[in-house]
Amino acid sequence: MKIICFHPGAIGDIVNTLPALDALRRQMPQARLTCLGQLEAMQLLAETGIIDTPLSLEYPGLHTLFHPELEPPESLVAFLQSFDLAVSWMRGAMNVFPERLRKLGLTTVLHPGPFPPPAGSGPAVRYYFEPLRQLGLKLETEHPRLPLSPEQRHTWLSAHPDLLDSPYLVLHPGSGSPRKNWPAERFAGLAKTYAPRIEKAVVVPKGPADEEAVANLVKAAEGFPLAVKEGLSLRELAAILAGAAAVVGNDSGVSHLAGAVGAPTVAIFRATDPAIWGVNQPHARNLGPGLVNLEDVQEAISGLILI
């Protein structure tokens, strides 16, 4: 069987879909799994064995399936008709897209519920698993896993030899929205507390949305050693997180990725519900909602590791 999946989400949403993809792998072991989404994220899933073939949602002609007045090119029709089953997490064009797939002969399942998940619905992994219940599959784990081999981590950190041997602390002060961000002064308090203990610069990954948050942290840290890592590929970011003694971040994709690669993770929630969006791992602590104080985070770190 050949299965094609469509996922428009960012890395945090994709991480929370890993238990669903794992269920497809385990409960339909003969299936070949092709996923269309953010290409770099899909490539990471392929390299870690989660899926077979990674493709971009910008696949030629795919946009025509969202507009009933447009005809898909023959090459797209032939490509899609080579699959037996489509699983869609697409929220836009709720009716048009799946209907176009069905008209091409694909059995299609999609998420039936509203977004965001309603209060009391449990962790987000349950929400993202929902389409697969229509196939009779069972959710075997609620803990997303993205295992990196030692060889992958070593290779992906080749540009960061300073991070290959001894442990380090990762602080990620950004997120998709400033209202989610813990104050820079409190992140700086962590840097001042832990940098002398680990005798190594605190690592700060800086993505495109993190400019202001990282600048505020650097200013607040007042000369304490911060290793700001900018322009990271998703591979590099995953490898850096996997080697961390601990990761502290906000409600962000970085925090979810950290948990999935096995890093002890403290995630701070100011504006969203950790009962839904928390990092759902035994090696994670989710704090909030509200304005979490520095001592709470230090206590959470101490409960996960000894630094």
PDB file of N, CA and C in Angstrom, residues 158-253:
ATOM      1  N   SER A 158      29.004  18.888  12.754  1.00  0.00           N
ATOM      2  CA  SER A 158      30.369  19.080  12.258  1.00  0.00           C
ATOM      3  C   SER A 158      30.780  20.547  12.239  1.00  0.00           C
ATOM      4  N   ALA A 159      29.815  21.444  12.076  1.00  0.00           N
ATOM      5  CA  ALA A 159      30.124  22.880  12.081  1.00  0.00           C
ATOM      6  C   ALA A 159      30.140  23.464  13.486  1.00  0.00           C
ATOM      7  N   HIS A 160      29.894  22.626  14.493  1.00  0.00           N
ATOM      8  CA  HIS A 160      29.837  23.090  15.886  1.00  0.00           C
ATOM      9  C   HIS A 160      30.650  22.153  16.782  1.00  0.00           C
ATOM     10  N   PRO A 161      31.965  22.051  16.547  1.00  0.00           N
ATOM     11  CA  PRO A 161      32.785  21.101  17.318  1.00  0.00           C
ATOM     12  C   PRO A 161      32.808  21.400  18.810  1.00  0.00           C
ATOM     13  N   ASP A 162      32.491  22.639  19.191  1.00  0.00           N
ATOM     14  CA  ASP A 162      32.460  23.002  20.612  1.00  0.00           C
ATOM     15  C   ASP A 162      31.341  22.297  21.364  1.00  0.00           C
ATOM     16  N   LEU A 163      30.399  21.693  20.637  1.00  0.00           N
ATOM     17  CA  LEU A 163      29.247  21.064  21.283  1.00  0.00           C
ATOM     18  C   LEU A 163      29.296  19.536  21.229  1.00  0.00           C
ATOM     19  N   LEU A 164      30.407  18.976  20.801  1.00  0.00           N
ATOM     20  CA  LEU A 164      30.463  17.537  20.596  1.00  0.00           C
ATOM     21  C   LEU A 164      30.768  16.739  21.853  1.00  0.00           C
ATOM     22  N   ASP A 165      31.432  17.368  22.844  1.00  0.00           N
ATOM     23  CA  ASP A 165      31.892  16.543  23.956  1.00  0.00           C
ATOM     24  C   ASP A 165      31.132  16.790  25.252  1.00  0.00           C
ATOM     25  N   SER A 166      31.363  17.937  25.895  1.00  0.00           N
ATOM     26  CA  SER A 166      30.802  18.146  27.227  1.00  0.00           C
ATOM     27  C   SER A 166      29.373  18.691  27.155  1.00  0.00           C
ATOM     28  N   PRO A 167      28.585  18.501  28.226  1.00  0.00           N
ATOM     29  CA  PRO A 167      27.189  18.953  28.217  1.00  0.00           C
ATOM     30  C   PRO A 167      27.068  20.476  28.246  1.00  0.00           C
ATOM     31  N   TYR A 168      25.932  20.968  27.833  1.00  0.00           N
ATOM     32  CA  TYR A 168      25.683  22.404  27.779  1.00  0.00           C
ATOM     33  C   TYR A 168      24.199  22.637  28.021  1.00  0.00           C
ATOM     34  N   LEU A 169      23.859  23.859  28.386  1.00  0.00           N
ATOM     35  CA  LEU A 169      22.475  24.275  28.591  1.00  0.00           C
ATOM     36  C   LEU A 169      22.012  25.054  27.370  1.00  0.00           C
ATOM     37  N   VAL A 170      20.804  24.763  26.885  1.00  0.00           N
ATOM     38  CA  VAL A 170      20.212  25.502  25.770  1.00  0.00           C
ATOM     39  C   VAL A 170      19.072  26.360  26.296  1.00  0.00           C
ATOM     40  N   LEU A 171      19.120  27.646  25.968  1.00  0.00           N
ATOM     41  CA  LEU A 171      18.027  28.563  26.267  1.00  0.00           C
ATOM     42  C   LEU A 171      17.455  29.068  24.947  1.00  0.00           C
ATOM     43  N   HIS A 172      16.156  28.919  24.763  1.00  0.00           N
ATOM     44  CA  HIS A 172      15.509  29.443  23.556  1.00  0.00           C
ATOM     45  C   HIS A 172      14.454  30.455  23.982  1.00  0.00           C
ATOM     46  N   PRO A 173      14.772  31.754  23.894  1.00  0.00           N
ATOM     47  CA  PRO A 173      13.881  32.784  24.433  1.00  0.00           C
ATOM     48  C   PRO A 173      12.746  33.195  23.509  1.00  0.00           C
ATOM     49  N   GLY A 174      12.704  32.663  22.286  1.00  0.00           N
ATOM     50  CA  GLY A 174      11.705  33.098  21.319  1.00  0.00           C
ATOM     51  C   GLY A 174      10.548  32.128  21.181  1.00  0.00           C
ATOM     52  N   SER A 175       9.627  32.499  20.286  1.00  0.00           N
ATOM     53  CA  SER A 175       8.465  31.663  19.961  1.00  0.00           C
ATOM     54  C   SER A 175       7.781  32.302  18.760  1.00  0.00           C
ATOM     55  N   GLY A 176       6.608  31.793  18.435  1.00  0.00           N
ATOM     56  CA  GLY A 176       5.868  32.370  17.316  1.00  0.00           C
ATOM     57  C   GLY A 176       5.162  33.666  17.637  1.00  0.00           C
ATOM     58  N   SER A 177       5.157  34.080  18.918  1.00  0.00           N
ATOM     59  CA  SER A 177       4.451  35.297  19.323  1.00  0.00           C
ATOM     60  C   SER A 177       5.097  35.880  20.571  1.00  0.00           C
ATOM     61  N   PRO A 178       5.352  37.188  20.605  1.00  0.00           N
ATOM     62  CA  PRO A 178       5.946  37.794  21.804  1.00  0.00           C
ATOM     63  C   PRO A 178       5.130  37.563  23.071  1.00  0.00           C
ATOM     64  N   ARG A 179       3.819  37.404  22.939  1.00  0.00           N
ATOM     65  CA  ARG A 179       3.000  37.219  24.139  1.00  0.00           C
ATOM     66  C   ARG A 179       3.257  35.869  24.811  1.00  0.00           C
ATOM     67  N   LYS A 180       3.902  34.947  24.093  1.00  0.00           N
ATOM     68  CA  LYS A 180       4.237  33.647  24.672  1.00  0.00           C
ATOM     69  C   LYS A 180       5.582  33.657  25.402  1.00  0.00           C
ATOM     70  N   ASN A 181       6.355  34.725  25.241  1.00  0.00           N
ATOM     71  CA  ASN A 181       7.749  34.697  25.671  1.00  0.00           C
ATOM     72  C   ASN A 181       7.934  35.038  27.145  1.00  0.00           C
ATOM     73  N   TRP A 182       8.656  34.207  27.837  1.00  0.00           N
ATOM     74  CA  TRP A 182       9.113  34.479  29.201  1.00  0.00           C
ATOM     75  C   TRP A 182      10.059  35.671  29.140  1.00  0.00           C
ATOM     76  N   PRO A 183      10.078  36.554  30.156  1.00  0.00           N
ATOM     77  CA  PRO A 183      10.923  37.751  30.088  1.00  0.00           C
ATOM     78  C   PRO A 183      12.408  37.427  29.898  1.00  0.00           C
ATOM     79  N   ALA A 184      13.067  38.233  29.083  1.00  0.00           N
ATOM     80  CA  ALA A 184      14.490  38.025  28.807  1.00  0.00           C
ATOM     81  C   ALA A 184      15.321  38.070  30.080  1.00  0.00           C
ATOM     82  N   GLU A 185      14.922  38.920  31.038  1.00  0.00           N
ATOM     83  CA  GLU A 185      15.684  39.037  32.283  1.00  0.00           C
ATOM     84  C   GLU A 185      15.695  37.716  33.049  1.00  0.00           C
ATOM     85  N   ARG A 186      14.637  36.941  32.924  1.00  0.00           N
ATOM     86  CA  ARG A 186      14.576  35.664  33.644  1.00  0.00           C
ATOM     87  C   ARG A 186      15.395  34.594  32.918  1.00  0.00           C
ATOM     88  N   PHE A 187      15.367  34.615  31.601  1.00  0.00           N
ATOM     89  CA  PHE A 187      16.291  33.742  30.875  1.00  0.00           C
ATOM     90  C   PHE A 187      17.735  34.095  31.230  1.00  0.00           C
ATOM     91  N   ALA A 188      18.024  35.387  31.315  1.00  0.00           N
ATOM     92  CA  ALA A 188      19.379  35.813  31.683  1.00  0.00           C
ATOM     93  C   ALA A 188      19.742  35.322  33.077  1.00  0.00           C
ATOM     94  N   GLY A 189      18.770  35.303  33.985  1.00  0.00           N
ATOM     95  CA  GLY A 189      19.018  34.778  35.323  1.00  0.00           C
ATOM     96  C   GLY A 189      19.450  33.323  35.285  1.00  0.00           C
ATOM     97  N   LEU A 190      18.866  32.547  34.381  1.00  0.00           N
ATOM     98  CA  LEU A 190      19.291  31.154  34.220  1.00  0.00           C
ATOM     99  C   LEU A 190      20.719  31.079  33.700  1.00  0.00           C
ATOM    100  N   ALA A 191      21.043  31.921  32.714  1.00  0.00           N
ATOM    101  CA  ALA A 191      22.404  31.924  32.174  1.00  0.00           C
ATOM    102  C   ALA A 191      23.416  32.241  33.264  1.00  0.00           C
ATOM    103  N   LYS A 192      23.110  33.225  34.089  1.00  0.00           N
ATOM    104  CA  LYS A 192      24.038  33.615  35.153  1.00  0.00           C
ATOM    105  C   LYS A 192      24.180  32.521  36.212  1.00  0.00           C
ATOM    106  N   THR A 193      23.112  31.765  36.422  1.00  0.00           N
ATOM    107  CA  THR A 193      23.149  30.696  37.424  1.00  0.00           C
ATOM    108  C   THR A 193      23.927  29.490  36.931  1.00  0.00           C
ATOM    109  N   TYR A 194      23.685  29.084  35.688  1.00  0.00           N
ATOM    110  CA  TYR A 194      24.200  27.792  35.239  1.00  0.00           C
ATOM    111  C   TYR A 194      25.498  27.871  34.451  1.00  0.00           C
ATOM    112  N   ALA A 195      25.811  28.999  33.820  1.00  0.00           N
ATOM    113  CA  ALA A 195      27.058  29.085  33.056  1.00  0.00           C
ATOM    114  C   ALA A 195      28.282  28.764  33.913  1.00  0.00           C
ATOM    115  N   PRO A 196      28.409  29.295  35.138  1.00  0.00           N
ATOM    116  CA  PRO A 196      29.583  28.942  35.954  1.00  0.00           C
ATOM    117  C   PRO A 196      29.616  27.464  36.340  1.00  0.00           C
ATOM    118  N   ARG A 197      28.469  26.839  36.474  1.00  0.00           N
ATOM    119  CA  ARG A 197      28.422  25.437  36.905  1.00  0.00           C
ATOM    120  C   ARG A 197      28.885  24.486  35.806  1.00  0.00           C
ATOM    121  N   ILE A 198      28.498  24.782  34.576  1.00  0.00           N
ATOM    122  CA  ILE A 198      28.853  23.873  33.491  1.00  0.00           C
ATOM    123  C   ILE A 198      30.149  24.282  32.808  1.00  0.00           C
ATOM    124  N   GLU A 199      30.703  25.441  33.204  1.00  0.00           N
ATOM    125  CA  GLU A 199      31.980  25.926  32.675  1.00  0.00           C
ATOM    126  C   GLU A 199      31.968  25.942  31.146  1.00  0.00           C
ATOM    127  N   LYS A 200      30.848  26.353  30.608  1.00  0.00           N
ATOM    128  CA  LYS A 200      30.696  26.394  29.165  1.00  0.00           C
ATOM    129  C   LYS A 200      29.650  27.443  28.821  1.00  0.00           C
ATOM    130  N   ALA A 201      29.792  28.053  27.654  1.00  0.00           N
ATOM    131  CA  ALA A 201      28.808  29.049  27.247  1.00  0.00           C
ATOM    132  C   ALA A 201      27.432  28.416  27.123  1.00  0.00           C
ATOM    133  N   VAL A 202      26.424  29.169  27.508  1.00  0.00           N
ATOM    134  CA  VAL A 202      25.044  28.731  27.328  1.00  0.00           C
ATOM    135  C   VAL A 202      24.676  28.897  25.850  1.00  0.00           C
ATOM    136  N   VAL A 203      24.074  27.872  25.261  1.00  0.00           N
ATOM    137  CA  VAL A 203      23.759  27.875  23.833  1.00  0.00           C
ATOM    138  C   VAL A 203      22.380  28.491  23.612  1.00  0.00           C
ATOM    139  N   VAL A 204      22.319  29.435  22.670  1.00  0.00           N
ATOM    140  CA  VAL A 204      21.067  30.127  22.361  1.00  0.00           C
ATOM    141  C   VAL A 204      20.796  30.001  20.859  1.00  0.00           C
ATOM    142  N   PRO A 205      19.911  29.088  20.438  1.00  0.00           N
ATOM    143  CA  PRO A 205      19.562  29.018  19.016  1.00  0.00           C
ATOM    144  C   PRO A 205      18.713  30.222  18.611  1.00  0.00           C
ATOM    145  N   LYS A 206      19.020  30.752  17.441  1.00  0.00           N
ATOM    146  CA  LYS A 206      18.342  31.963  16.974  1.00  0.00           C
ATOM    147  C   LYS A 206      17.759  31.719  15.593  1.00  0.00           C
ATOM    148  N   GLY A 207      16.437  31.622  15.536  1.00  0.00           N
ATOM    149  CA  GLY A 207      15.754  31.454  14.265  1.00  0.00           C
ATOM    150  C   GLY A 207      15.245  32.775  13.732  1.00  0.00           C
ATOM    151  N   PRO A 208      14.589  32.762  12.571  1.00  0.00           N
ATOM    152  CA  PRO A 208      14.118  34.005  11.946  1.00  0.00           C
ATOM    153  C   PRO A 208      13.163  34.805  12.818  1.00  0.00           C
ATOM    154  N   ALA A 209      12.391  34.146  13.679  1.00  0.00           N
ATOM    155  CA  ALA A 209      11.413  34.852  14.513  1.00  0.00           C
ATOM    156  C   ALA A 209      11.972  35.262  15.869  1.00  0.00           C
ATOM    157  N   ASP A 210      13.263  34.990  16.098  1.00  0.00           N
ATOM    158  CA  ASP A 210      13.837  35.167  17.438  1.00  0.00           C
ATOM    159  C   ASP A 210      14.705  36.412  17.593  1.00  0.00           C
ATOM    160  N   GLU A 211      14.759  37.258  16.583  1.00  0.00           N
ATOM    161  CA  GLU A 211      15.689  38.391  16.579  1.00  0.00           C
ATOM    162  C   GLU A 211      15.564  39.237  17.840  1.00  0.00           C
ATOM    163  N   GLU A 212      14.376  39.716  18.124  1.00  0.00           N
ATOM    164  CA  GLU A 212      14.183  40.605  19.270  1.00  0.00           C
ATOM    165  C   GLU A 212      14.391  39.866  20.587  1.00  0.00           C
ATOM    166  N   ALA A 213      13.867  38.661  20.700  1.00  0.00           N
ATOM    167  CA  ALA A 213      13.986  37.904  21.948  1.00  0.00           C
ATOM    168  C   ALA A 213      15.440  37.606  22.279  1.00  0.00           C
ATOM    169  N   VAL A 214      16.229  37.229  21.282  1.00  0.00           N
ATOM    170  CA  VAL A 214      17.644  36.931  21.526  1.00  0.00           C
ATOM    171  C   VAL A 214      18.415  38.204  21.841  1.00  0.00           C
ATOM    172  N   ALA A 215      18.121  39.291  21.135  1.00  0.00           N
ATOM    173  CA  ALA A 215      18.791  40.565  21.428  1.00  0.00           C
ATOM    174  C   ALA A 215      18.526  41.001  22.862  1.00  0.00           C
ATOM    175  N   ASN A 216      17.298  40.841  23.312  1.00  0.00           N
ATOM    176  CA  ASN A 216      16.961  41.206  24.694  1.00  0.00           C
ATOM    177  C   ASN A 216      17.686  40.323  25.699  1.00  0.00           C
ATOM    178  N   LEU A 217      17.830  39.036  25.386  1.00  0.00           N
ATOM    179  CA  LEU A 217      18.547  38.130  26.285  1.00  0.00           C
ATOM    180  C   LEU A 217      20.025  38.486  26.358  1.00  0.00           C
ATOM    181  N   VAL A 218      20.642  38.730  25.223  1.00  0.00           N
ATOM    182  CA  VAL A 218      22.070  39.087  25.205  1.00  0.00           C
ATOM    183  C   VAL A 218      22.309  40.350  26.026  1.00  0.00           C
ATOM    184  N   LYS A 219      21.432  41.322  25.876  1.00  0.00           N
ATOM    185  CA  LYS A 219      21.561  42.564  26.645  1.00  0.00           C
ATOM    186  C   LYS A 219      21.392  42.311  28.134  1.00  0.00           C
ATOM    187  N   ALA A 220      20.406  41.491  28.493  1.00  0.00           N
ATOM    188  CA  ALA A 220      20.122  41.239  29.911  1.00  0.00           C
ATOM    189  C   ALA A 220      21.181  40.367  30.567  1.00  0.00           C
ATOM    190  N   ALA A 221      21.888  39.553  29.771  1.00  0.00           N
ATOM    191  CA  ALA A 221      22.886  38.638  30.339  1.00  0.00           C
ATOM    192  C   ALA A 221      24.166  39.344  30.754  1.00  0.00           C
ATOM    193  N   GLU A 222      24.368  40.583  30.305  1.00  0.00           N
ATOM    194  CA  GLU A 222      25.460  41.441  30.784  1.00  0.00           C
ATOM    195  C   GLU A 222      26.830  40.777  30.725  1.00  0.00           C
ATOM    196  N   GLY A 223      27.175  40.263  29.556  1.00  0.00           N
ATOM    197  CA  GLY A 223      28.525  39.751  29.389  1.00  0.00           C
ATOM    198  C   GLY A 223      28.735  38.305  29.768  1.00  0.00           C
ATOM    199  N   PHE A 224      27.735  37.641  30.332  1.00  0.00           N
ATOM    200  CA  PHE A 224      27.883  36.210  30.586  1.00  0.00           C
ATOM    201  C   PHE A 224      27.974  35.485  29.248  1.00  0.00           C
ATOM    202  N   PRO A 225      28.758  34.407  29.179  1.00  0.00           N
ATOM    203  CA  PRO A 225      29.005  33.771  27.877  1.00  0.00           C
ATOM    204  C   PRO A 225      27.758  33.113  27.296  1.00  0.00           C
ATOM    205  N   LEU A 226      27.348  33.613  26.142  1.00  0.00           N
ATOM    206  CA  LEU A 226      26.233  33.033  25.403  1.00  0.00           C
ATOM    207  C   LEU A 226      26.732  32.647  24.016  1.00  0.00           C
ATOM    208  N   ALA A 227      26.546  31.409  23.637  1.00  0.00           N
ATOM    209  CA  ALA A 227      26.912  30.962  22.296  1.00  0.00           C
ATOM    210  C   ALA A 227      25.660  31.031  21.426  1.00  0.00           C
ATOM    211  N   VAL A 228      25.468  32.164  20.764  1.00  0.00           N
ATOM    212  CA  VAL A 228      24.293  32.346  19.904  1.00  0.00           C
ATOM    213  C   VAL A 228      24.538  31.607  18.587  1.00  0.00           C
ATOM    214  N   LYS A 229      23.652  30.676  18.271  1.00  0.00           N
ATOM    215  CA  LYS A 229      23.786  29.867  17.059  1.00  0.00           C
ATOM    216  C   LYS A 229      22.708  30.305  16.069  1.00  0.00           C
ATOM    217  N   GLU A 230      23.158  30.978  15.019  1.00  0.00           N
ATOM    218  CA  GLU A 230      22.231  31.577  14.054  1.00  0.00           C
ATOM    219  C   GLU A 230      22.305  30.837  12.727  1.00  0.00           C
ATOM    220  N   GLY A 231      21.212  30.863  11.976  1.00  0.00           N
ATOM    221  CA  GLY A 231      21.202  30.253  10.649  1.00  0.00           C
ATOM    222  C   GLY A 231      21.303  28.743  10.667  1.00  0.00           C
ATOM    223  N   LEU A 232      20.795  28.118  11.717  1.00  0.00           N
ATOM    224  CA  LEU A 232      20.886  26.666  11.839  1.00  0.00           C
ATOM    225  C   LEU A 232      19.923  25.968  10.881  1.00  0.00           C
ATOM    226  N   SER A 233      20.381  24.868  10.307  1.00  0.00           N
ATOM    227  CA  SER A 233      19.443  23.984   9.624  1.00  0.00           C
ATOM    228  C   SER A 233      18.636  23.241  10.683  1.00  0.00           C
ATOM    229  N   LEU A 234      17.536  22.644  10.278  1.00  0.00           N
ATOM    230  CA  LEU A 234      16.732  21.883  11.229  1.00  0.00           C
ATOM    231  C   LEU A 234      17.507  20.672  11.743  1.00  0.00           C
ATOM    232  N   ARG A 235      18.325  20.076  10.889  1.00  0.00           N
ATOM    233  CA  ARG A 235      19.212  18.987  11.316  1.00  0.00           C
ATOM    234  C   ARG A 235      20.132  19.450  12.440  1.00  0.00           C
ATOM    235  N   GLU A 236      20.807  20.575  12.213  1.00  0.00           N
ATOM    236  CA  GLU A 236      21.731  21.089  13.223  1.00  0.00           C
ATOM    237  C   GLU A 236      21.007  21.388  14.524  1.00  0.00           C
ATOM    238  N   LEU A 237      19.842  22.025  14.421  1.00  0.00           N
ATOM    239  CA  LEU A 237      19.082  22.350  15.622  1.00  0.00           C
ATOM    240  C   LEU A 237      18.716  21.083  16.382  1.00  0.00           C
ATOM    241  N   ALA A 238      18.234  20.062  15.681  1.00  0.00           N
ATOM    242  CA  ALA A 238      17.869  18.803  16.340  1.00  0.00           C
ATOM    243  C   ALA A 238      19.073  18.188  17.034  1.00  0.00           C
ATOM    244  N   ALA A 239      20.229  18.223  16.382  1.00  0.00           N
ATOM    245  CA  ALA A 239      21.434  17.635  16.966  1.00  0.00           C
ATOM    246  C   ALA A 239      21.905  18.415  18.184  1.00  0.00           C
ATOM    247  N   ILE A 240      21.821  19.743  18.120  1.00  0.00           N
ATOM    248  CA  ILE A 240      22.196  20.566  19.274  1.00  0.00           C
ATOM    249  C   ILE A 240      21.283  20.266  20.454  1.00  0.00           C
ATOM    250  N   LEU A 241      19.998  20.199  20.203  1.00  0.00           N
ATOM    251  CA  LEU A 241      19.044  19.924  21.281  1.00  0.00           C
ATOM    252  C   LEU A 241      19.265  18.533  21.866  1.00  0.00           C
ATOM    253  N   ALA A 242      19.562  17.559  21.007  1.00  0.00           N
ATOM    254  CA  ALA A 242      19.729  16.177  21.472  1.00  0.00           C
ATOM    255  C   ALA A 242      20.903  16.028  22.428  1.00  0.00           C
ATOM    256  N   GLY A 243      21.906  16.889  22.297  1.00  0.00           N
ATOM    257  CA  GLY A 243      23.079  16.786  23.157  1.00  0.00           C
ATOM    258  C   GLY A 243      23.040  17.656  24.393  1.00  0.00           C
ATOM    259  N   ALA A 244      21.945  18.365  24.606  1.00  0.00           N
ATOM    260  CA  ALA A 244      21.874  19.316  25.717  1.00  0.00           C
ATOM    261  C   ALA A 244      21.661  18.607  27.049  1.00  0.00           C
ATOM    262  N   ALA A 245      22.287  19.162  28.102  1.00  0.00           N
ATOM    263  CA  ALA A 245      21.993  18.697  29.462  1.00  0.00           C
ATOM    264  C   ALA A 245      20.571  19.072  29.835  1.00  0.00           C
ATOM    265  N   ALA A 246      20.112  20.213  29.331  1.00  0.00           N
ATOM    266  CA  ALA A 246      18.728  20.652  29.527  1.00  0.00           C
ATOM    267  C   ALA A 246      18.418  21.732  28.505  1.00  0.00           C
ATOM    268  N   VAL A 247      17.137  21.840  28.157  1.00  0.00           N
ATOM    269  CA  VAL A 247      16.645  22.884  27.259  1.00  0.00           C
ATOM    270  C   VAL A 247      15.523  23.615  27.977  1.00  0.00           C
ATOM    271  N   VAL A 248      15.603  24.942  27.974  1.00  0.00           N
ATOM    272  CA  VAL A 248      14.531  25.763  28.539  1.00  0.00           C
ATOM    273  C   VAL A 248      14.001  26.658  27.426  1.00  0.00           C
ATOM    274  N   GLY A 249      12.697  26.620  27.201  1.00  0.00           N
ATOM    275  CA  GLY A 249      12.103  27.432  26.149  1.00  0.00           C
ATOM    276  C   GLY A 249      10.663  27.772  26.462  1.00  0.00           C
ATOM    277  N   ASN A 250      10.051  28.456  25.524  1.00  0.00           N
ATOM    278  CA  ASN A 250       8.649  28.847  25.644  1.00  0.00           C
ATOM    279  C   ASN A 250       7.763  27.808  24.963  1.00  0.00           C
ATOM    280  N   ASP A 251       6.502  28.146  24.777  1.00  0.00           N
ATOM    281  CA  ASP A 251       5.603  27.323  23.979  1.00  0.00           C
ATOM    282  C   ASP A 251       6.005  27.516  22.522  1.00  0.00           C
ATOM    283  N   SER A 252       6.872  26.641  22.033  1.00  0.00           N
ATOM    284  CA  SER A 252       7.431  26.817  20.692  1.00  0.00           C
ATOM    285  C   SER A 252       7.767  25.466  20.092  1.00  0.00           C
ATOM    286  N   GLY A 253       7.984  25.478  18.785  1.00  0.00           N
ATOM    287  CA  GLY A 253       8.408  24.267  18.105  1.00  0.00           C
ATOM    288  C   GLY A 253       9.744  23.768  18.594  1.00  0.00           C
TER     289      GLY A 253
END
